[in-house]
Amino acid sequence: MNFEELGIEGVHLVEPQVFGDPRGAFLELFVGHRLSAATGRPMDVAQVNCSVSRRGTIRGIHLTAAPPGEAKYVTCVSGSIVDVVVDVRLGSPTYGASLAIPLDDEQRHAVYIPEGLGHGFAAVSDTAVVTYLCDNVYTPGKAISINPLDPQLALPWPAMDDIVLSDKDRTAPTLAETEALGVLPRYSDLRVKTPIRPLG
């Protein structure tokens, strides 16, 4: 299992080793102590979510206000998506920056997203099944949504003929409007440092 930190602090691409044989394939999708050792952050899974989306669907941009915050470990178990992460931590050196990460059922990659970052994805296959491992349970009243089509963010969504959004995402505020509401997390409050344990 290989871990690569991407262009926003804390976000890691996870590349599992896939073992194939005539029956199919096997892989270790998530190994908690390896992730913690690579990222310097604990990931105690409290909830696992699964979404099924048709082509053209965009879900997001979503995050959980801190506290409690919510880290996610996201993979596409069937089909393919473009996963998008955006830095919405006030005071972060990469505030407003975003990443587009392809995830599919062939390479079987995953992405680790620490608390305080916005997350969404676009389904680019006919059907895409996405699982999220979360380190906190859903907390009513703490969910933050940011408009995925905010022109100032100009997120790197793939080209799609038809975009399918929920009413909640379509009418969500822009990043600037969300910042004005005073609900975004502060970078200085989220810099978690934990002892690095050896891989093994």
mmCIF file of C-alpha atoms in Angstrom:
data_model
loop_
_atom_site.group_PDB
_atom_site.id
_atom_site.type_symbol
_atom_site.label_atom_id
_atom_site.label_comp_id
_atom_site.label_asym_id
_atom_site.label_seq_id
_atom_site.Cartn_x
_atom_site.Cartn_y
_atom_site.Cartn_z
ATOM 1 C CA MET A 1 0.000 0.000 0.000
ATOM 2 C CA ASN A 2 1.467 3.312 -1.124
ATOM 3 C CA PHE A 3 0.557 6.767 0.213
ATOM 4 C CA GLU A 4 1.203 10.004 -1.671
ATOM 5 C CA GLU A 5 0.453 13.440 -0.235
ATOM 6 C CA LEU A 6 -1.139 15.607 -2.893
ATOM 7 C CA GLY A 7 -1.084 19.388 -3.381
ATOM 8 C CA ILE A 8 -3.243 20.264 -0.360
ATOM 9 C CA GLU A 9 -1.798 19.549 3.065
ATOM 10 C CA GLY A 10 -3.211 16.378 4.602
ATOM 11 C CA VAL A 11 -4.835 14.966 1.452
ATOM 12 C CA HIS A 12 -3.352 11.604 0.474
ATOM 13 C CA LEU A 13 -3.832 9.301 -2.484
ATOM 14 C CA VAL A 14 -3.841 5.681 -1.343
ATOM 15 C CA GLU A 15 -2.679 3.035 -3.831
ATOM 16 C CA PRO A 16 -3.404 -0.486 -2.581
ATOM 17 C CA GLN A 17 -1.688 -3.533 -4.002
ATOM 18 C CA VAL A 18 -4.209 -5.534 -6.029
ATOM 19 C CA PHE A 19 -3.638 -9.305 -6.187
ATOM 20 C CA GLY A 20 -5.263 -10.834 -9.255
ATOM 21 C CA ASP A 21 -5.771 -14.500 -10.160
ATOM 22 C CA PRO A 22 -8.241 -16.522 -12.264
ATOM 23 C CA ARG A 23 -10.960 -15.961 -9.618
ATOM 24 C CA GLY A 24 -10.716 -12.161 -9.762
ATOM 25 C CA ALA A 25 -8.839 -9.887 -7.380
ATOM 26 C CA PHE A 26 -8.151 -9.184 -3.716
ATOM 27 C CA LEU A 27 -6.845 -6.055 -2.024
ATOM 28 C CA GLU A 28 -6.567 -4.468 1.396
ATOM 29 C CA LEU A 29 -8.753 -1.414 0.902
ATOM 30 C CA PHE A 30 -8.102 0.225 4.291
ATOM 31 C CA VAL A 31 -5.461 -0.440 6.961
ATOM 32 C CA GLY A 32 -5.879 2.001 9.830
ATOM 33 C CA HIS A 33 -2.414 1.913 11.361
ATOM 34 C CA ARG A 34 -0.757 2.276 7.945
ATOM 35 C CA LEU A 35 -2.872 5.309 7.133
ATOM 36 C CA SER A 36 -2.105 6.884 10.517
ATOM 37 C CA ALA A 37 1.611 6.250 10.078
ATOM 38 C CA ALA A 38 1.610 7.808 6.607
ATOM 39 C CA THR A 39 -0.544 10.842 7.427
ATOM 40 C CA GLY A 40 0.325 11.498 11.057
ATOM 41 C CA ARG A 41 -3.398 11.466 11.857
ATOM 42 C CA PRO A 42 -5.571 8.839 13.529
ATOM 43 C CA MET A 43 -8.505 7.443 11.548
ATOM 44 C CA ASP A 44 -10.918 5.611 13.821
ATOM 45 C CA VAL A 45 -13.857 4.641 11.637
ATOM 46 C CA ALA A 46 -17.198 5.613 13.215
ATOM 47 C CA GLN A 47 -19.505 5.380 10.189
ATOM 48 C CA VAL A 48 -19.415 3.945 6.662
ATOM 49 C CA ASN A 49 -21.582 5.551 3.952
ATOM 50 C CA CYS A 50 -22.390 4.315 0.460
ATOM 51 C CA SER A 51 -23.843 6.332 -2.416
ATOM 52 C CA VAL A 52 -25.023 5.185 -5.830
ATOM 53 C CA SER A 53 -25.034 7.828 -8.582
ATOM 54 C CA ARG A 54 -25.852 7.937 -12.255
ATOM 55 C CA ARG A 55 -23.635 9.539 -14.894
ATOM 56 C CA GLY A 56 -23.488 13.318 -14.626
ATOM 57 C CA THR A 57 -24.308 13.450 -10.922
ATOM 58 C CA ILE A 58 -22.281 15.871 -8.811
ATOM 59 C CA ARG A 59 -22.457 15.405 -5.047
ATOM 60 C CA GLY A 60 -20.926 18.136 -2.912
ATOM 61 C CA ILE A 61 -19.202 20.253 -1.932
ATOM 62 C CA HIS A 62 -19.753 19.037 1.656
ATOM 63 C CA LEU A 63 -17.951 19.108 4.988
ATOM 64 C CA THR A 64 -18.728 19.027 8.703
ATOM 65 C CA ALA A 65 -18.145 22.074 10.890
ATOM 66 C CA ALA A 66 -15.419 21.692 13.500
ATOM 67 C CA PRO A 67 -15.899 20.699 16.161
ATOM 68 C CA PRO A 68 -16.540 17.869 15.658
ATOM 69 C CA GLY A 69 -15.224 17.887 12.050
ATOM 70 C CA GLU A 70 -15.027 14.765 9.940
ATOM 71 C CA ALA A 71 -12.222 13.045 8.071
ATOM 72 C CA LYS A 72 -13.144 10.809 5.124
ATOM 73 C CA TYR A 73 -11.552 7.893 3.315
ATOM 74 C CA VAL A 74 -13.220 7.657 -0.084
ATOM 75 C CA THR A 75 -13.111 5.019 -2.804
ATOM 76 C CA CYS A 76 -15.177 4.049 -5.830
ATOM 77 C CA VAL A 77 -16.056 0.360 -5.558
ATOM 78 C CA SER A 78 -17.964 0.212 -8.857
ATOM 79 C CA GLY A 79 -17.717 2.463 -11.903
ATOM 80 C CA SER A 80 -15.661 5.647 -11.990
ATOM 81 C CA ILE A 81 -15.742 9.146 -10.557
ATOM 82 C CA VAL A 82 -13.699 12.308 -10.401
ATOM 83 C CA ASP A 83 -13.256 13.102 -6.725
ATOM 84 C CA VAL A 84 -12.817 16.794 -5.891
ATOM 85 C CA VAL A 85 -11.267 18.207 -2.716
ATOM 86 C CA VAL A 86 -11.225 21.930 -1.970
ATOM 87 C CA ASP A 87 -9.354 23.685 0.839
ATOM 88 C CA VAL A 88 -11.840 25.798 2.793
ATOM 89 C CA ARG A 89 -9.741 26.146 5.966
ATOM 90 C CA LEU A 90 -9.506 29.832 6.815
ATOM 91 C CA GLY A 91 -5.863 30.868 7.008
ATOM 92 C CA SER A 92 -4.568 27.886 5.034
ATOM 93 C CA PRO A 93 -1.801 28.687 2.547
ATOM 94 C CA THR A 94 -3.834 26.828 -0.090
ATOM 95 C CA TYR A 95 -7.245 28.312 0.800
ATOM 96 C CA GLY A 96 -9.555 27.991 -2.211
ATOM 97 C CA ALA A 97 -7.267 25.509 -4.007
ATOM 98 C CA SER A 98 -8.740 22.262 -5.302
ATOM 99 C CA LEU A 99 -7.723 18.818 -6.507
ATOM 100 C CA ALA A 100 -9.394 16.483 -9.008
ATOM 101 C CA ILE A 101 -8.610 12.819 -8.342
ATOM 102 C CA PRO A 102 -9.892 10.018 -10.605
ATOM 103 C CA LEU A 103 -11.112 6.955 -8.692
ATOM 104 C CA ASP A 104 -12.399 3.778 -10.308
ATOM 105 C CA ASP A 105 -12.980 0.049 -9.909
ATOM 106 C CA GLU A 106 -9.843 -0.904 -11.842
ATOM 107 C CA GLN A 107 -6.974 0.846 -10.060
ATOM 108 C CA ARG A 108 -8.901 0.729 -6.766
ATOM 109 C CA HIS A 109 -7.270 3.872 -5.394
ATOM 110 C CA ALA A 110 -8.684 5.746 -2.416
ATOM 111 C CA VAL A 111 -8.278 9.297 -1.142
ATOM 112 C CA TYR A 112 -7.884 10.363 2.478
ATOM 113 C CA ILE A 113 -9.394 13.775 3.253
ATOM 114 C CA PRO A 114 -8.734 15.246 6.707
ATOM 115 C CA GLU A 115 -11.304 17.271 8.602
ATOM 116 C CA GLY A 116 -11.880 20.842 7.480
ATOM 117 C CA LEU A 117 -11.700 20.221 3.736
ATOM 118 C CA GLY A 118 -14.626 20.324 1.329
ATOM 119 C CA HIS A 119 -15.379 17.204 -0.671
ATOM 120 C CA GLY A 120 -17.490 16.200 -3.647
ATOM 121 C CA PHE A 121 -17.414 13.997 -6.708
ATOM 122 C CA ALA A 122 -18.801 13.630 -10.209
ATOM 123 C CA ALA A 123 -19.967 10.265 -11.579
ATOM 124 C CA VAL A 124 -18.464 9.655 -15.019
ATOM 125 C CA SER A 125 -19.597 6.041 -15.548
ATOM 126 C CA ASP A 126 -23.201 4.976 -16.167
ATOM 127 C CA THR A 127 -23.445 4.104 -12.477
ATOM 128 C CA ALA A 128 -20.891 4.781 -9.749
ATOM 129 C CA VAL A 129 -20.902 3.290 -6.259
ATOM 130 C CA VAL A 130 -18.820 5.243 -3.753
ATOM 131 C CA THR A 131 -18.034 4.338 -0.157
ATOM 132 C CA TYR A 132 -16.888 6.774 2.513
ATOM 133 C CA LEU A 133 -15.276 5.720 5.761
ATOM 134 C CA CYS A 134 -15.845 8.549 8.258
ATOM 135 C CA ASP A 135 -14.186 9.146 11.611
ATOM 136 C CA ASN A 136 -17.349 10.716 13.053
ATOM 137 C CA VAL A 137 -21.037 9.942 12.793
ATOM 138 C CA TYR A 138 -23.333 12.374 11.016
ATOM 139 C CA THR A 139 -23.987 15.372 13.261
ATOM 140 C CA PRO A 140 -27.264 17.210 12.557
ATOM 141 C CA GLY A 141 -26.816 20.957 12.335
ATOM 142 C CA LYS A 142 -23.073 20.718 11.603
ATOM 143 C CA ALA A 143 -23.248 19.954 7.861
ATOM 144 C CA ILE A 144 -21.856 22.659 5.557
ATOM 145 C CA SER A 145 -22.629 22.742 1.837
ATOM 146 C CA ILE A 146 -20.865 24.933 -0.728
ATOM 147 C CA ASN A 147 -22.151 25.374 -4.260
ATOM 148 C CA PRO A 148 -20.169 22.995 -6.499
ATOM 149 C CA LEU A 149 -20.608 25.352 -9.463
ATOM 150 C CA ASP A 150 -19.331 28.458 -7.642
ATOM 151 C CA PRO A 151 -17.744 30.424 -10.526
ATOM 152 C CA GLN A 152 -15.046 31.897 -8.302
ATOM 153 C CA LEU A 153 -13.924 28.444 -7.173
ATOM 154 C CA ALA A 154 -14.082 27.130 -10.761
ATOM 155 C CA LEU A 155 -13.717 23.547 -9.557
ATOM 156 C CA PRO A 156 -12.134 21.046 -11.985
ATOM 157 C CA TRP A 157 -15.239 19.020 -12.784
ATOM 158 C CA PRO A 158 -15.047 16.767 -15.840
ATOM 159 C CA ALA A 159 -16.899 17.823 -18.988
ATOM 160 C CA MET A 160 -20.407 16.357 -18.858
ATOM 161 C CA ASP A 161 -23.419 16.773 -21.145
ATOM 162 C CA ASP A 162 -25.947 16.913 -18.320
ATOM 163 C CA ILE A 163 -25.229 17.773 -14.681
ATOM 164 C CA VAL A 164 -27.500 16.315 -11.995
ATOM 165 C CA LEU A 165 -27.567 18.168 -8.672
ATOM 166 C CA SER A 166 -29.708 17.902 -5.585
ATOM 167 C CA ASP A 167 -31.785 20.971 -4.737
ATOM 168 C CA LYS A 168 -29.608 21.403 -1.646
ATOM 169 C CA ASP A 169 -26.388 21.535 -3.672
ATOM 170 C CA ARG A 170 -27.885 23.690 -6.440
ATOM 171 C CA THR A 171 -28.969 26.357 -3.950
ATOM 172 C CA ALA A 172 -25.948 26.108 -1.621
ATOM 173 C CA PRO A 173 -24.020 29.335 -0.969
ATOM 174 C CA THR A 174 -20.745 30.144 -2.688
ATOM 175 C CA LEU A 175 -17.468 29.885 -0.796
ATOM 176 C CA ALA A 176 -17.454 33.662 -0.248
ATOM 177 C CA GLU A 177 -21.011 33.550 1.092
ATOM 178 C CA THR A 178 -20.148 30.607 3.347
ATOM 179 C CA GLU A 179 -17.106 32.452 4.661
ATOM 180 C CA ALA A 180 -19.340 35.431 5.488
ATOM 181 C CA LEU A 181 -21.589 33.122 7.547
ATOM 182 C CA GLY A 182 -18.660 32.432 9.894
ATOM 183 C CA VAL A 183 -18.992 28.637 9.789
ATOM 184 C CA LEU A 184 -15.768 27.623 8.011
ATOM 185 C CA PRO A 185 -13.029 25.884 10.014
ATOM 186 C CA ARG A 186 -9.778 27.625 10.863
ATOM 187 C CA TYR A 187 -6.548 26.097 9.612
ATOM 188 C CA SER A 188 -4.758 26.843 12.898
ATOM 189 C CA ASP A 189 -7.356 24.806 14.832
ATOM 190 C CA LEU A 190 -7.033 21.721 12.618
ATOM 191 C CA ARG A 191 -3.300 21.075 12.441
ATOM 192 C CA VAL A 192 -3.262 17.718 14.184
ATOM 193 C CA LYS A 193 0.117 16.274 15.031
ATOM 194 C CA THR A 194 0.262 12.683 16.200
ATOM 195 C CA PRO A 195 3.217 10.370 16.808
ATOM 196 C CA ILE A 196 4.213 8.557 13.632
ATOM 197 C CA ARG A 197 4.118 4.798 14.074
ATOM 198 C CA PRO A 198 6.256 2.602 11.861
ATOM 199 C CA LEU A 199 4.592 0.824 8.973
ATOM 200 C CA GLY A 200 4.144 -2.842 9.578
#
